[in-house]
Amino acid sequence: QVQLVESGGGLVQTGGSLRLSCAASGRTVSRDAMGWIRQAPGKEREFVAAINWSGGTTYYADSVKGRFTISRDNATNTVYLQMNSLKPEDTAVYYCVADASFFTVATGAGDYWGQGTQVTVSS
């Protein structure tokens, strides 16, 4: 079993930056794809970003491309999401996900989910 715990969310003004972290425990996730999914109030879950096990392949939703960067540190079992140039429409609960399949994460799904961290961008 894998436990995922997100941190780093908060309130930021439009144009600001936040860095989300997701710490995995239970077993190593160094061979798993990881990703971030978000859900805004009243909306369906939306894929944000995915990274393969080595960090050599990444994939982003068009809505965040060029503003967000996903990365990972397999030595510490942690994945990050650097979010720059934040917009009010980025307001959502952000979930960390892990799965053996990069394709599965890239389609917004996964075997393991964190509890989520709230990101609020004020206008």
Coordinates of N, CA, C and O in Angstrom, one line a residue:
Q1 N 0.8 -1.2 0.0 CA 0.0 0.0 0.0 C 0.9 1.2 0.0 O 2.0 1.3 0.5
V2 N 0.4 2.3 -0.6 CA 1.0 3.6 -0.7 C 0.2 4.6 -0.1 O -1.0 4.7 -0.4
Q3 N 0.7 5.4 0.8 CA 0.0 6.5 1.4 C 0.7 7.8 0.8 O 1.9 7.9 0.7
L4 N -0.2 8.7 0.4 CA 0.3 10.0 -0.2 C -0.3 11.1 0.6 O -1.4 11.2 0.9
V5 N 0.6 12.1 0.9 CA 0.2 13.2 1.7 C 0.7 14.5 1.0 O 1.9 14.7 0.8
E6 N -0.2 15.3 0.6 CA 0.1 16.6 0.0 C 0.3 17.7 1.0 O -0.3 17.7 2.1
S7 N 1.0 18.7 0.6 CA 1.2 19.9 1.4 C 1.6 21.0 0.5 O 1.9 20.8 -0.7
G8 N 1.5 22.3 1.0 CA 2.0 23.4 0.2 C 0.9 24.3 -0.3 O 1.1 25.3 -0.9
G9 N -0.4 23.8 -0.2 CA -1.5 24.7 -0.6 C -1.7 25.9 0.2 O -1.0 26.1 1.2
G10 N -2.5 26.8 -0.3 CA -2.8 28.0 0.5 C -3.5 29.1 -0.4 O -4.0 28.8 -1.5
L11 N -3.5 30.3 0.1 CA -4.1 31.4 -0.5 C -3.0 32.3 -1.2 O -2.1 32.7 -0.5
V12 N -3.2 32.6 -2.4 CA -2.2 33.4 -3.1 C -3.0 34.4 -4.1 O -4.1 34.1 -4.5
Q13 N -2.3 35.5 -4.4 CA -2.9 36.4 -5.3 C -2.7 36.0 -6.8 O -1.7 35.3 -7.0
T14 N -3.5 36.5 -7.7 CA -3.3 36.3 -9.1 C -1.9 36.7 -9.5 O -1.4 37.8 -9.1
G15 N -1.2 35.8 -10.2 CA 0.1 36.0 -10.6 C 1.2 35.5 -9.7 O 2.4 35.5 -10.0
G16 N 0.7 35.0 -8.6 CA 1.7 34.5 -7.6 C 2.1 33.0 -7.9 O 1.7 32.4 -8.9
S17 N 2.9 32.5 -6.9 CA 3.4 31.1 -7.1 C 3.2 30.3 -5.8 O 3.1 30.9 -4.7
L18 N 3.0 29.0 -6.0 CA 3.0 28.1 -4.9 C 3.7 26.8 -5.4 O 3.8 26.5 -6.6
R19 N 4.3 26.1 -4.4 CA 4.9 24.8 -4.7 C 4.2 23.7 -3.8 O 4.3 23.8 -2.6
L20 N 3.6 22.8 -4.5 CA 3.0 21.7 -3.8 C 3.9 20.5 -3.7 O 4.7 20.3 -4.6
S21 N 3.8 19.8 -2.6 CA 4.7 18.6 -2.4 C 3.7 17.4 -2.1 O 2.7 17.6 -1.5
C22 N 4.2 16.3 -2.5 CA 3.5 15.0 -2.2 C 4.5 14.0 -1.7 O 5.3 13.6 -2.5
A23 N 4.3 13.6 -0.4 CA 5.2 12.7 0.1 C 4.6 11.3 0.2 O 3.5 11.1 0.7
A24 N 5.3 10.3 -0.4 CA 4.8 9.0 -0.4 C 5.4 8.1 0.7 O 6.6 8.3 1.0
S25 N 4.6 7.2 1.3 CA 5.1 6.3 2.3 C 4.5 5.0 2.1 O 3.5 4.8 1.4
G26 N 5.0 4.0 2.8 CA 4.4 2.6 2.7 C 5.3 1.7 1.9 O 5.6 0.6 2.3
R27 N 5.7 2.2 0.8 CA 6.7 1.6 -0.1 C 7.3 2.6 -1.0 O 6.7 3.7 -1.2
T28 N 8.4 2.3 -1.7 CA 8.9 3.2 -2.6 C 8.0 3.4 -3.8 O 7.4 2.4 -4.2
V29 N 8.0 4.6 -4.3 CA 7.2 4.9 -5.6 C 8.1 5.2 -6.7 O 7.7 5.7 -7.7
S30 N 9.4 4.8 -6.6 CA 10.4 5.1 -7.6 C 10.1 4.5 -8.9 O 10.7 4.9 -9.9
R31 N 9.3 3.5 -8.9 CA 8.9 2.8 -10.2 C 7.5 3.2 -10.7 O 7.0 2.6 -11.6
D32 N 6.9 4.1 -10.0 CA 5.5 4.5 -10.3 C 5.5 5.8 -11.0 O 6.3 6.7 -10.8
A33 N 4.5 6.0 -11.9 CA 4.2 7.3 -12.4 C 3.4 8.0 -11.3 O 2.7 7.4 -10.5
M34 N 3.6 9.3 -11.3 CA 3.0 10.2 -10.3 C 2.3 11.3 -11.1 O 2.7 11.7 -12.2
G35 N 1.3 12.0 -10.4 CA 0.7 13.1 -11.1 C -0.2 13.9 -10.1 O -0.2 13.6 -8.9
W36 N -0.7 15.0 -10.7 CA -1.6 15.9 -10.0 C -2.9 16.0 -10.7 O -2.9 16.2 -11.9
I37 N -4.0 15.9 -9.9 CA -5.3 16.1 -10.4 C -6.0 17.1 -9.6 O -5.7 17.2 -8.4
R38 N -6.8 18.0 -10.1 CA -7.5 19.0 -9.3 C -9.0 18.9 -9.5 O -9.5 18.4 -10.5
Q39 N -9.7 19.5 -8.5 CA -11.2 19.5 -8.6 C -11.6 20.8 -8.0 O -11.4 21.1 -6.8
A40 N -12.3 21.6 -8.8 CA -12.8 22.9 -8.4 C -14.2 22.7 -7.9 O -14.9 21.7 -8.3
P41 N -14.7 23.6 -7.0 CA -16.1 23.4 -6.5 C -17.1 23.3 -7.7 O -17.1 24.2 -8.6
G42 N -18.0 22.3 -7.6 CA -19.0 22.2 -8.6 C -18.5 21.6 -9.9 O -19.4 21.6 -10.9
K43 N -17.3 21.3 -10.0 CA -16.8 20.8 -11.3 C -16.2 19.4 -11.2 O -15.9 18.9 -10.1
E44 N -16.0 18.8 -12.3 CA -15.4 17.4 -12.3 C -13.9 17.5 -12.1 O -13.3 18.5 -12.3
R45 N -13.3 16.4 -11.7 CA -11.9 16.3 -11.6 C -11.2 16.6 -12.9 O -11.7 16.2 -14.0
E46 N -10.1 17.3 -12.8 CA -9.3 17.6 -14.1 C -7.9 17.2 -13.9 O -7.2 17.6 -12.9
F47 N -7.4 16.6 -14.9 CA -6.0 16.2 -15.0 C -5.1 17.5 -15.0 O -5.5 18.4 -15.8
V48 N -4.0 17.5 -14.3 CA -3.1 18.7 -14.3 C -1.7 18.3 -14.9 O -1.3 19.0 -15.9
A49 N -1.1 17.3 -14.3 CA 0.3 17.0 -14.8 C 0.6 15.6 -14.4 O 0.1 15.1 -13.4
A50 N 1.5 15.0 -15.2 CA 2.0 13.6 -14.9 C 3.5 13.5 -15.1 O 4.0 14.3 -16.0
I51 N 4.1 12.6 -14.4 CA 5.6 12.4 -14.6 C 5.8 10.9 -14.5 O 5.2 10.2 -13.7
N52 N 6.7 10.4 -15.4 CA 7.0 9.0 -15.4 C 8.0 8.6 -14.2 O 8.4 9.5 -13.5
W53 N 8.3 7.4 -14.1 CA 9.0 6.9 -12.9 C 10.4 7.6 -12.8 O 10.9 7.8 -11.7
S54 N 11.0 7.8 -13.9 CA 12.4 8.4 -13.9 C 12.4 9.9 -13.9 O 13.5 10.5 -13.6
G55 N 11.3 10.5 -14.2 CA 11.3 11.9 -14.3 C 11.6 12.4 -15.7 O 11.6 13.6 -16.0
G56 N 11.9 11.5 -16.6 CA 12.3 11.8 -18.0 C 11.2 12.2 -18.9 O 11.4 12.8 -19.9
T57 N 10.0 11.9 -18.5 CA 8.8 12.2 -19.3 C 7.8 12.9 -18.5 O 7.4 12.4 -17.4
T58 N 7.3 14.0 -19.0 CA 6.2 14.7 -18.3 C 5.1 15.1 -19.3 O 5.3 15.1 -20.5
Y59 N 3.9 15.3 -18.7 CA 2.8 15.7 -19.6 C 1.9 16.6 -18.8 O 1.7 16.4 -17.6
Y60 N 1.4 17.6 -19.5 CA 0.6 18.7 -18.8 C -0.7 18.9 -19.6 O -0.8 18.8 -20.8
A61 N -1.7 19.3 -18.8 CA -2.9 19.8 -19.4 C -2.6 21.1 -20.1 O -1.8 21.9 -19.6
D62 N -3.3 21.4 -21.2 CA -3.1 22.6 -21.9 C -3.3 23.9 -21.0 O -2.6 24.9 -21.2
S63 N -4.2 23.8 -20.1 CA -4.5 24.9 -19.2 C -3.4 25.3 -18.3 O -3.4 26.5 -17.8
V64 N -2.4 24.5 -18.1 CA -1.3 24.8 -17.2 C 0.0 24.8 -17.9 O 1.0 25.1 -17.2
K65 N 0.1 24.4 -19.1 CA 1.3 24.2 -19.8 C 2.1 25.6 -19.9 O 1.5 26.6 -20.2
G66 N 3.3 25.6 -19.5 CA 4.1 26.8 -19.5 C 4.1 27.5 -18.2 O 4.9 28.4 -18.0
R67 N 3.2 27.2 -17.3 CA 3.0 27.8 -16.0 C 3.4 26.9 -14.9 O 3.9 27.3 -13.8
F68 N 3.0 25.6 -15.0 CA 3.3 24.6 -14.0 C 4.4 23.7 -14.4 O 4.6 23.4 -15.6
T69 N 5.2 23.2 -13.4 CA 6.2 22.2 -13.6 C 6.1 21.1 -12.6 O 6.2 21.4 -11.4
I70 N 6.1 19.9 -13.1 CA 6.1 18.7 -12.2 C 7.5 18.1 -12.2 O 8.2 18.1 -13.2
S71 N 7.9 17.7 -11.0 CA 9.2 17.1 -10.8 C 9.1 16.0 -9.7 O 8.1 16.0 -9.0
R72 N 10.2 15.3 -9.6 CA 10.2 14.2 -8.5 C 11.6 14.0 -8.0 O 12.5 14.2 -8.7
D73 N 11.6 13.5 -6.8 CA 12.9 13.1 -6.1 C 12.7 11.7 -5.6 O 12.1 11.5 -4.5
N74 N 13.2 10.7 -6.3 CA 13.0 9.4 -5.9 C 13.7 9.0 -4.7 O 13.4 8.1 -4.0
A75 N 14.8 9.7 -4.4 CA 15.5 9.5 -3.1 C 14.7 9.7 -1.9 O 14.9 9.1 -0.8
T76 N 13.8 10.7 -2.0 CA 12.9 11.0 -0.9 C 11.5 10.7 -1.1 O 10.6 11.0 -0.3
N77 N 11.2 10.0 -2.2 CA 9.8 9.5 -2.4 C 8.8 10.7 -2.5 O 7.7 10.6 -1.9
T78 N 9.2 11.8 -3.2 CA 8.4 13.0 -3.2 C 8.2 13.5 -4.6 O 9.2 13.4 -5.4
V79 N 7.1 14.0 -4.9 CA 6.8 14.6 -6.2 C 6.3 16.1 -5.9 O 5.7 16.3 -4.8
Y80 N 6.7 17.0 -6.8 CA 6.4 18.4 -6.6 C 5.6 18.9 -7.8 O 5.6 18.4 -8.9
L81 N 4.9 20.0 -7.5 CA 4.2 20.8 -8.5 C 4.5 22.2 -8.3 O 4.0 22.8 -7.3
Q82 N 5.4 22.8 -9.1 CA 5.7 24.2 -9.0 C 4.6 25.0 -9.9 O 4.5 24.7 -11.1
M83 N 3.9 25.9 -9.3 CA 2.8 26.6 -10.0 C 3.1 28.1 -10.0 O 3.2 28.7 -8.9
N84 N 3.3 28.6 -11.2 CA 3.6 30.0 -11.4 C 2.5 30.7 -12.1 O 1.7 30.0 -12.8
S85 N 2.5 32.0 -12.1 CA 1.5 32.8 -12.8 C 0.1 32.3 -12.6 O -0.7 32.1 -13.5
L86 N -0.2 32.1 -11.3 CA -1.5 31.5 -10.9 C -2.6 32.4 -11.3 O -2.5 33.7 -11.2
K87 N -3.8 31.8 -11.7 CA -5.0 32.5 -12.1 C -6.1 32.0 -11.1 O -6.1 31.0 -10.6
P88 N -7.2 32.9 -11.0 CA -8.3 32.4 -10.2 C -8.9 31.1 -10.6 O -9.4 30.3 -9.8
E89 N -8.8 30.8 -11.9 CA -9.4 29.5 -12.4 C -8.5 28.3 -12.0 O -8.9 27.2 -12.2
D90 N -7.4 28.6 -11.4 CA -6.6 27.5 -10.8 C -7.0 27.1 -9.4 O -6.5 26.1 -8.9
T91 N -8.0 27.8 -8.9 CA -8.5 27.5 -7.5 C -9.2 26.1 -7.6 O -10.1 25.9 -8.4
A92 N -8.7 25.3 -6.7 CA -9.2 23.9 -6.6 C -8.5 23.1 -5.5 O -7.6 23.6 -4.9
V93 N -9.0 22.0 -5.2 CA -8.3 21.0 -4.3 C -7.4 20.2 -5.3 O -7.9 19.7 -6.3
Y94 N -6.1 20.1 -4.9 CA -5.2 19.4 -5.7 C -4.8 18.1 -5.1 O -4.4 18.1 -3.9
Y95 N -5.0 17.0 -5.8 CA -4.7 15.7 -5.4 C -3.5 15.1 -6.0 O -3.3 15.3 -7.3
C96 N -2.7 14.4 -5.3 CA -1.5 13.7 -5.8 C -2.0 12.2 -6.1 O -2.8 11.7 -5.3
V97 N -1.5 11.7 -7.2 CA -1.9 10.3 -7.5 C -0.7 9.5 -7.9 O 0.3 10.1 -8.4
A98 N -0.7 8.2 -7.7 CA 0.3 7.3 -8.1 C -0.3 6.1 -8.8 O -1.3 5.6 -8.4
D99 N 0.5 5.6 -9.8 CA 0.0 4.4 -10.5 C 1.2 3.8 -11.2 O 2.1 4.5 -11.6
A100 N 1.1 2.5 -11.4 CA 2.2 1.8 -12.2 C 2.2 2.3 -13.6 O 3.3 2.2 -14.3
S101 N 1.1 2.8 -14.1 CA 1.0 3.2 -15.5 C 1.0 4.7 -15.7 O 0.2 5.4 -15.2
F102 N 2.0 5.2 -16.5 CA 2.0 6.6 -16.8 C 0.8 7.0 -17.6 O 0.2 8.1 -17.4
F103 N 0.3 6.1 -18.5 CA -0.9 6.4 -19.3 C -2.1 6.6 -18.3 O -2.9 7.6 -18.5
T104 N -2.2 5.8 -17.3 CA -3.3 5.9 -16.4 C -3.3 7.3 -15.7 O -4.3 8.0 -15.6
V105 N -2.1 7.7 -15.2 CA -2.0 9.0 -14.5 C -2.3 10.1 -15.5 O -3.0 11.1 -15.2
A106 N -1.8 10.0 -16.7 CA -2.0 11.0 -17.7 C -3.5 11.2 -18.2 O -3.8 12.2 -18.8
T107 N -4.3 10.2 -17.8 CA -5.7 10.3 -18.1 C -6.5 10.7 -16.9 O -7.7 10.7 -16.9
G108 N -5.8 11.1 -15.8 CA -6.4 11.6 -14.6 C -6.9 10.5 -13.7 O -7.9 10.8 -12.9
A109 N -6.3 9.4 -13.6 CA -6.7 8.3 -12.7 C -5.4 7.8 -12.0 O -4.3 8.2 -12.3
G110 N -5.7 6.8 -11.1 CA -4.6 6.2 -10.4 C -5.0 5.3 -9.3 O -6.1 5.4 -8.8
D111 N -4.2 4.4 -8.9 CA -4.5 3.4 -7.9 C -4.5 4.1 -6.5 O -5.2 3.7 -5.6
Y112 N -3.6 5.1 -6.3 CA -3.4 5.7 -5.0 C -3.6 7.2 -5.1 O -3.1 7.8 -6.0
W113 N -4.3 7.7 -4.1 CA -4.7 9.1 -4.0 C -4.3 9.7 -2.7 O -4.5 9.0 -1.6
G114 N -3.9 10.9 -2.6 CA -3.8 11.7 -1.4 C -5.1 12.3 -1.0 O -6.1 12.1 -1.7
Q115 N -5.1 13.0 0.1 CA -6.3 13.6 0.7 C -6.6 14.9 0.1 O -7.7 15.5 0.2
G116 N -5.6 15.5 -0.6 CA -5.8 16.8 -1.3 C -5.3 18.0 -0.5 O -5.3 17.9 0.8
T117 N -5.0 19.0 -1.2 CA -4.6 20.3 -0.5 C -5.3 21.4 -1.3 O -5.3 21.4 -2.5
Q118 N -5.8 22.4 -0.6 CA -6.6 23.5 -1.2 C -5.6 24.6 -1.7 O -4.8 25.0 -1.0
V119 N -5.9 25.0 -2.9 CA -5.2 26.1 -3.5 C -6.3 27.1 -3.9 O -7.2 26.8 -4.6
T120 N -6.1 28.3 -3.4 CA -7.1 29.4 -3.7 C -6.3 30.6 -4.2 O -5.4 31.1 -3.6
V121 N -6.7 31.0 -5.4 CA -6.1 32.2 -6.1 C -7.1 33.3 -6.1 O -8.2 33.2 -6.7
S122 N -6.8 34.4 -5.4 CA -7.7 35.6 -5.3 C -7.4 36.5 -6.5 O -6.3 36.7 -6.9
S123 N -8.5 37.1 -6.9 CA -8.3 38.1 -8.1 C -8.1 39.5 -7.6 O -8.1 39.8 -6.4

